[in-house]
């Protein structure tokens, strides 16, 4: 196995929730843009 193979194993075995967290964050941002677009844009601008 190469280093890249080990990295993929690490991501799959030890960090499986990463995709879930990203999906949840995107849903929250979409909801914020729909409900309160001004607040979402202020947060995005400050970031």
N, CA, C and O atoms as a Maestro MAE file, in Angstrom:
{
 s_m_m2io_version
 :::
 2.0.0
}

f_m_ct {
 s_m_title
 :::
 protein
 m_atom[188] {
  # First column is atom index #
  i_m_mmod_type
  r_m_x_coord
  r_m_y_coord
  r_m_z_coord
  i_m_residue_number
  s_m_chain_name
  s_m_pdb_residue_name
  s_m_pdb_atom_name
  i_m_atomic_number
  :::
  1 25 0.837 -1.186 0.000 1 A "UNK " " N  " 7
  2 3 0.000 0.000 0.000 1 A "UNK " " CA " 6
  3 2 0.879 1.246 0.000 1 A "UNK " " C  " 6
  4 15 1.950 1.282 0.606 1 A "UNK " " O  " 8
  5 25 0.399 2.240 -0.686 2 A "UNK " " N  " 7
  6 3 1.116 3.509 -0.679 2 A "UNK " " CA " 6
  7 2 0.540 4.414 0.409 2 A "UNK " " C  " 6
  8 15 -0.447 4.080 1.064 2 A "UNK " " O  " 8
  9 25 1.172 5.540 0.575 3 A "UNK " " N  " 7
  10 3 0.698 6.499 1.570 3 A "UNK " " CA " 6
  11 2 -0.715 6.950 1.265 3 A "UNK " " C  " 6
  12 15 -1.519 7.127 2.180 3 A "UNK " " O  " 8
  13 25 -1.033 7.139 -0.007 4 A "UNK " " N  " 7
  14 3 -2.388 7.562 -0.381 4 A "UNK " " CA " 6
  15 2 -3.419 6.500 -0.030 4 A "UNK " " C  " 6
  16 15 -4.546 6.830 0.342 4 A "UNK " " O  " 8
  17 25 -3.047 5.233 -0.145 5 A "UNK " " N  " 7
  18 3 -3.960 4.165 0.238 5 A "UNK " " CA " 6
  19 2 -4.245 4.205 1.735 5 A "UNK " " C  " 6
  20 15 -5.386 4.025 2.159 5 A "UNK " " O  " 8
  21 25 -3.211 4.441 2.532 6 A "UNK " " N  " 7
  22 3 -3.400 4.540 3.972 6 A "UNK " " CA " 6
  23 2 -4.273 5.742 4.331 6 A "UNK " " C  " 6
  24 15 -5.087 5.667 5.252 6 A "UNK " " O  " 8
  25 25 -4.105 6.842 3.611 7 A "UNK " " N  " 7
  26 3 -4.923 8.024 3.860 7 A "UNK " " CA " 6
  27 2 -6.397 7.717 3.585 7 A "UNK " " C  " 6
  28 15 -7.273 8.139 4.341 7 A "UNK " " O  " 8
  29 25 -6.661 7.000 2.528 8 A "UNK " " N  " 7
  30 3 -8.039 6.639 2.205 8 A "UNK " " CA " 6
  31 2 -8.614 5.695 3.262 8 A "UNK " " C  " 6
  32 15 -9.777 5.832 3.641 8 A "UNK " " O  " 8
  33 25 -7.828 4.758 3.732 9 A "UNK " " N  " 7
  34 3 -8.286 3.856 4.788 9 A "UNK " " CA " 6
  35 2 -8.598 4.650 6.049 9 A "UNK " " C  " 6
  36 15 -9.614 4.408 6.701 9 A "UNK " " O  " 8
  37 25 -7.729 5.598 6.397 10 A "UNK " " N  " 7
  38 3 -7.961 6.425 7.576 10 A "UNK " " CA " 6
  39 2 -9.267 7.201 7.443 10 A "UNK " " C  " 6
  40 15 -10.061 7.248 8.383 10 A "UNK " " O  " 8
  41 25 -9.491 7.808 6.283 11 A "UNK " " N  " 7
  42 3 -10.720 8.582 6.076 11 A "UNK " " CA " 6
  43 2 -11.954 7.689 6.163 11 A "UNK " " C  " 6
  44 15 -12.969 8.089 6.734 11 A "UNK " " O  " 8
  45 25 -11.875 6.506 5.612 12 A "UNK " " N  " 7
  46 3 -13.036 5.619 5.605 12 A "UNK " " CA " 6
  47 2 -13.298 4.964 6.949 12 A "UNK " " C  " 6
  48 15 -14.452 4.782 7.334 12 A "UNK " " O  " 8
  49 25 -12.244 4.608 7.666 13 A "UNK " " N  " 7
  50 3 -12.399 3.865 8.902 13 A "UNK " " CA " 6
  51 2 -12.551 4.747 10.135 13 A "UNK " " C  " 6
  52 15 -13.339 4.435 11.027 13 A "UNK " " O  " 8
  53 25 -11.812 5.831 10.190 14 A "UNK " " N  " 7
  54 3 -11.750 6.613 11.420 14 A "UNK " " CA " 6
  55 2 -12.488 7.938 11.354 14 A "UNK " " C  " 6
  56 15 -12.704 8.572 12.387 14 A "UNK " " O  " 8
  57 25 -12.877 8.368 10.169 15 A "UNK " " N  " 7
  58 3 -13.584 9.633 10.041 15 A "UNK " " CA " 6
  59 2 -14.817 9.484 9.147 15 A "UNK " " C  " 6
  60 15 -14.968 10.237 8.185 15 A "UNK " " O  " 8
  61 25 -15.687 8.538 9.444 16 A "UNK " " N  " 7
  62 3 -16.831 8.328 8.563 16 A "UNK " " CA " 6
  63 2 -17.873 9.435 8.642 16 A "UNK " " C  " 6
  64 15 -18.673 9.578 7.717 16 A "UNK " " O  " 8
  65 25 -17.892 10.214 9.703 17 A "UNK " " N  " 7
  66 3 -18.906 11.236 9.866 17 A "UNK " " CA " 6
  67 2 -18.611 12.533 9.134 17 A "UNK " " C  " 6
  68 15 -19.406 13.471 9.200 17 A "UNK " " O  " 8
  69 25 -17.504 12.604 8.451 18 A "UNK " " N  " 7
  70 3 -17.117 13.841 7.780 18 A "UNK " " CA " 6
  71 2 -18.126 14.228 6.701 18 A "UNK " " C  " 6
  72 15 -18.511 15.393 6.604 18 A "UNK " " O  " 8
  73 25 -18.547 13.280 5.905 19 A "UNK " " N  " 7
  74 3 -19.524 13.571 4.854 19 A "UNK " " CA " 6
  75 2 -20.858 13.975 5.442 19 A "UNK " " C  " 6
  76 15 -21.538 14.857 4.917 19 A "UNK " " O  " 8
  77 25 -21.230 13.330 6.529 20 A "UNK " " N  " 7
  78 3 -22.499 13.651 7.181 20 A "UNK " " CA " 6
  79 2 -22.467 15.080 7.713 20 A "UNK " " C  " 6
  80 15 -23.430 15.829 7.550 20 A "UNK " " O  " 8
  81 25 -21.364 15.457 8.347 21 A "UNK " " N  " 7
  82 3 -21.247 16.817 8.882 21 A "UNK " " CA " 6
  83 2 -21.305 17.860 7.774 21 A "UNK " " C  " 6
  84 15 -21.942 18.902 7.928 21 A "UNK " " O  " 8
  85 25 -20.638 17.578 6.657 22 A "UNK " " N  " 7
  86 3 -20.688 18.513 5.535 22 A "UNK " " CA " 6
  87 2 -22.099 18.648 4.999 22 A "UNK " " C  " 6
  88 15 -22.547 19.755 4.702 22 A "UNK " " O  " 8
  89 25 -22.805 17.535 4.871 23 A "UNK " " N  " 7
  90 3 -24.173 17.563 4.373 23 A "UNK " " CA " 6
  91 2 -25.078 18.351 5.319 23 A "UNK " " C  " 6
  92 15 -25.904 19.145 4.869 23 A "UNK " " O  " 8
  93 25 -24.925 18.137 6.615 24 A "UNK " " N  " 7
  94 3 -25.731 18.867 7.599 24 A "UNK " " CA " 6
  95 2 -25.410 20.360 7.535 24 A "UNK " " C  " 6
  96 15 -26.319 21.188 7.599 24 A "UNK " " O  " 8
  97 25 -24.155 20.704 7.414 25 A "UNK " " N  " 7
  98 3 -23.771 22.113 7.326 25 A "UNK " " CA " 6
  99 2 -24.371 22.766 6.086 25 A "UNK " " C  " 6
  100 15 -24.826 23.909 6.148 25 A "UNK " " O  " 8
  101 25 -24.378 22.061 4.973 26 A "UNK " " N  " 7
  102 3 -24.973 22.615 3.751 26 A "UNK " " CA " 6
  103 2 -26.471 22.805 3.892 26 A "UNK " " C  " 6
  104 15 -27.019 23.794 3.405 26 A "UNK " " O  " 8
  105 25 -27.137 21.875 4.549 27 A "UNK " " N  " 7
  106 3 -28.579 22.008 4.773 27 A "UNK " " CA " 6
  107 2 -28.866 23.212 5.668 27 A "UNK " " C  " 6
  108 15 -29.806 23.966 5.415 27 A "UNK " " O  " 8
  109 25 -28.065 23.390 6.702 28 A "UNK " " N  " 7
  110 3 -28.256 24.528 7.605 28 A "UNK " " CA " 6
  111 2 -28.030 25.840 6.864 28 A "UNK " " C  " 6
  112 15 -28.808 26.781 7.024 28 A "UNK " " O  " 8
  113 25 -26.969 25.916 6.052 29 A "UNK " " N  " 7
  114 3 -26.719 27.134 5.282 29 A "UNK " " CA " 6
  115 2 -27.849 27.414 4.312 29 A "UNK " " C  " 6
  116 15 -28.268 28.562 4.166 29 A "UNK " " O  " 8
  117 25 -28.348 26.385 3.649 30 A "UNK " " N  " 7
  118 3 -29.456 26.581 2.704 30 A "UNK " " CA " 6
  119 2 -30.689 27.099 3.440 30 A "UNK " " C  " 6
  120 15 -31.356 28.015 2.962 30 A "UNK " " O  " 8
  121 25 -30.991 26.527 4.584 31 A "UNK " " N  " 7
  122 3 -32.122 26.991 5.374 31 A "UNK " " CA " 6
  123 2 -31.938 28.421 5.847 31 A "UNK " " C  " 6
  124 15 -32.889 29.203 5.852 31 A "UNK " " O  " 8
  125 25 -30.728 28.764 6.241 32 A "UNK " " N  " 7
  126 3 -30.449 30.121 6.685 32 A "UNK " " CA " 6
  127 2 -30.600 31.106 5.536 32 A "UNK " " C  " 6
  128 15 -31.137 32.198 5.724 32 A "UNK " " O  " 8
  129 25 -30.135 30.737 4.353 33 A "UNK " " N  " 7
  130 3 -30.291 31.614 3.193 33 A "UNK " " CA " 6
  131 2 -31.754 31.795 2.822 33 A "UNK " " C  " 6
  132 15 -32.152 32.871 2.376 33 A "UNK " " O  " 8
  133 25 -32.555 30.757 3.001 34 A "UNK " " N  " 7
  134 3 -33.978 30.859 2.670 34 A "UNK " " CA " 6
  135 2 -34.724 31.682 3.720 34 A "UNK " " C  " 6
  136 15 -35.533 32.543 3.376 34 A "UNK " " O  " 8
  137 25 -34.452 31.418 5.000 35 A "UNK " " N  " 7
  138 3 -35.197 32.077 6.063 35 A "UNK " " CA " 6
  139 2 -34.680 33.480 6.384 35 A "UNK " " C  " 6
  140 15 -35.463 34.414 6.552 35 A "UNK " " O  " 8
  141 25 -33.376 33.617 6.465 36 A "UNK " " N  " 7
  142 3 -32.766 34.900 6.860 36 A "UNK " " CA " 6
  143 2 -31.570 35.204 5.956 36 A "UNK " " C  " 6
  144 15 -30.426 35.074 6.391 36 A "UNK " " O  " 8
  145 25 -31.814 35.605 4.711 37 A "UNK " " N  " 7
  146 3 -30.690 35.821 3.784 37 A "UNK " " CA " 6
  147 2 -29.734 36.923 4.229 37 A "UNK " " C  " 6
  148 15 -28.533 36.838 3.972 37 A "UNK " " O  " 8
  149 25 -30.249 37.953 4.891 38 A "UNK " " N  " 7
  150 3 -29.372 39.034 5.356 38 A "UNK " " CA " 6
  151 2 -28.379 38.550 6.388 38 A "UNK " " C  " 6
  152 15 -27.199 38.896 6.332 38 A "UNK " " O  " 8
  153 25 -28.848 37.753 7.331 39 A "UNK " " N  " 7
  154 3 -27.966 37.208 8.369 39 A "UNK " " CA " 6
  155 2 -26.944 36.268 7.745 39 A "UNK " " C  " 6
  156 15 -25.767 36.298 8.104 39 A "UNK " " O  " 8
  157 25 -27.389 35.442 6.819 40 A "UNK " " N  " 7
  158 3 -26.468 34.501 6.173 40 A "UNK " " CA " 6
  159 2 -25.388 35.239 5.411 40 A "UNK " " C  " 6
  160 15 -24.221 34.849 5.459 40 A "UNK " " O  " 8
  161 25 -25.754 36.298 4.710 41 A "UNK " " N  " 7
  162 3 -24.750 37.062 3.962 41 A "UNK " " CA " 6
  163 2 -23.800 37.791 4.900 41 A "UNK " " C  " 6
  164 15 -22.610 37.900 4.605 41 A "UNK " " O  " 8
  165 25 -24.304 38.294 6.030 42 A "UNK " " N  " 7
  166 3 -23.408 38.941 7.000 42 A "UNK " " CA " 6
  167 2 -22.396 37.948 7.567 42 A "UNK " " C  " 6
  168 15 -21.215 38.266 7.705 42 A "UNK " " O  " 8
  169 25 -22.863 36.752 7.891 43 A "UNK " " N  " 7
  170 3 -21.954 35.727 8.409 43 A "UNK " " CA " 6
  171 2 -20.915 35.352 7.354 43 A "UNK " " C  " 6
  172 15 -19.727 35.224 7.650 43 A "UNK " " O  " 8
  173 25 -21.381 35.179 6.127 44 A "UNK " " N  " 7
  174 3 -20.463 34.820 5.042 44 A "UNK " " CA " 6
  175 2 -19.449 35.935 4.799 44 A "UNK " " C  " 6
  176 15 -18.275 35.660 4.551 44 A "UNK " " O  " 8
  177 25 -19.886 37.171 4.867 45 A "UNK " " N  " 7
  178 3 -18.987 38.304 4.654 45 A "UNK " " CA " 6
  179 2 -17.954 38.402 5.781 45 A "UNK " " C  " 6
  180 15 -16.781 38.674 5.523 45 A "UNK " " O  " 8
  181 25 -18.380 38.184 7.022 46 A "UNK " " N  " 7
  182 3 -17.448 38.234 8.156 46 A "UNK " " CA " 6
  183 2 -16.445 37.091 8.117 46 A "UNK " " C  " 6
  184 15 -15.318 37.225 8.595 46 A "UNK " " O  " 8
  185 25 -16.850 36.001 7.562 47 A "UNK " " N  " 7
  186 3 -15.976 34.837 7.503 47 A "UNK " " CA " 6
  187 2 -14.890 35.082 6.510 47 A "UNK " " C  " 6
  188 15 -14.036 34.220 6.303 47 A "UNK " " O  " 8
  :::
 }
 m_bond[187] {
  # First column is bond index #
  i_m_from
  i_m_to
  i_m_order
  :::
  1 1 2 1
  2 2 3 1
  3 3 4 2
  4 3 5 1
  5 5 6 1
  6 6 7 1
  7 7 8 2
  8 7 9 1
  9 9 10 1
  10 10 11 1
  11 11 12 2
  12 11 13 1
  13 13 14 1
  14 14 15 1
  15 15 16 2
  16 15 17 1
  17 17 18 1
  18 18 19 1
  19 19 20 2
  20 19 21 1
  21 21 22 1
  22 22 23 1
  23 23 24 2
  24 23 25 1
  25 25 26 1
  26 26 27 1
  27 27 28 2
  28 27 29 1
  29 29 30 1
  30 30 31 1
  31 31 32 2
  32 31 33 1
  33 33 34 1
  34 34 35 1
  35 35 36 2
  36 35 37 1
  37 37 38 1
  38 38 39 1
  39 39 40 2
  40 39 41 1
  41 41 42 1
  42 42 43 1
  43 43 44 2
  44 43 45 1
  45 45 46 1
  46 46 47 1
  47 47 48 2
  48 47 49 1
  49 49 50 1
  50 50 51 1
  51 51 52 2
  52 51 53 1
  53 53 54 1
  54 54 55 1
  55 55 56 2
  56 55 57 1
  57 57 58 1
  58 58 59 1
  59 59 60 2
  60 59 61 1
  61 61 62 1
  62 62 63 1
  63 63 64 2
  64 63 65 1
  65 65 66 1
  66 66 67 1
  67 67 68 2
  68 67 69 1
  69 69 70 1
  70 70 71 1
  71 71 72 2
  72 71 73 1
  73 73 74 1
  74 74 75 1
  75 75 76 2
  76 75 77 1
  77 77 78 1
  78 78 79 1
  79 79 80 2
  80 79 81 1
  81 81 82 1
  82 82 83 1
  83 83 84 2
  84 83 85 1
  85 85 86 1
  86 86 87 1
  87 87 88 2
  88 87 89 1
  89 89 90 1
  90 90 91 1
  91 91 92 2
  92 91 93 1
  93 93 94 1
  94 94 95 1
  95 95 96 2
  96 95 97 1
  97 97 98 1
  98 98 99 1
  99 99 100 2
  100 99 101 1
  101 101 102 1
  102 102 103 1
  103 103 104 2
  104 103 105 1
  105 105 106 1
  106 106 107 1
  107 107 108 2
  108 107 109 1
  109 109 110 1
  110 110 111 1
  111 111 112 2
  112 111 113 1
  113 113 114 1
  114 114 115 1
  115 115 116 2
  116 115 117 1
  117 117 118 1
  118 118 119 1
  119 119 120 2
  120 119 121 1
  121 121 122 1
  122 122 123 1
  123 123 124 2
  124 123 125 1
  125 125 126 1
  126 126 127 1
  127 127 128 2
  128 127 129 1
  129 129 130 1
  130 130 131 1
  131 131 132 2
  132 131 133 1
  133 133 134 1
  134 134 135 1
  135 135 136 2
  136 135 137 1
  137 137 138 1
  138 138 139 1
  139 139 140 2
  140 139 141 1
  141 141 142 1
  142 142 143 1
  143 143 144 2
  144 143 145 1
  145 145 146 1
  146 146 147 1
  147 147 148 2
  148 147 149 1
  149 149 150 1
  150 150 151 1
  151 151 152 2
  152 151 153 1
  153 153 154 1
  154 154 155 1
  155 155 156 2
  156 155 157 1
  157 157 158 1
  158 158 159 1
  159 159 160 2
  160 159 161 1
  161 161 162 1
  162 162 163 1
  163 163 164 2
  164 163 165 1
  165 165 166 1
  166 166 167 1
  167 167 168 2
  168 167 169 1
  169 169 170 1
  170 170 171 1
  171 171 172 2
  172 171 173 1
  173 173 174 1
  174 174 175 1
  175 175 176 2
  176 175 177 1
  177 177 178 1
  178 178 179 1
  179 179 180 2
  180 179 181 1
  181 181 182 1
  182 182 183 1
  183 183 184 2
  184 183 185 1
  185 185 186 1
  186 186 187 1
  187 187 188 2
  :::
 }
}
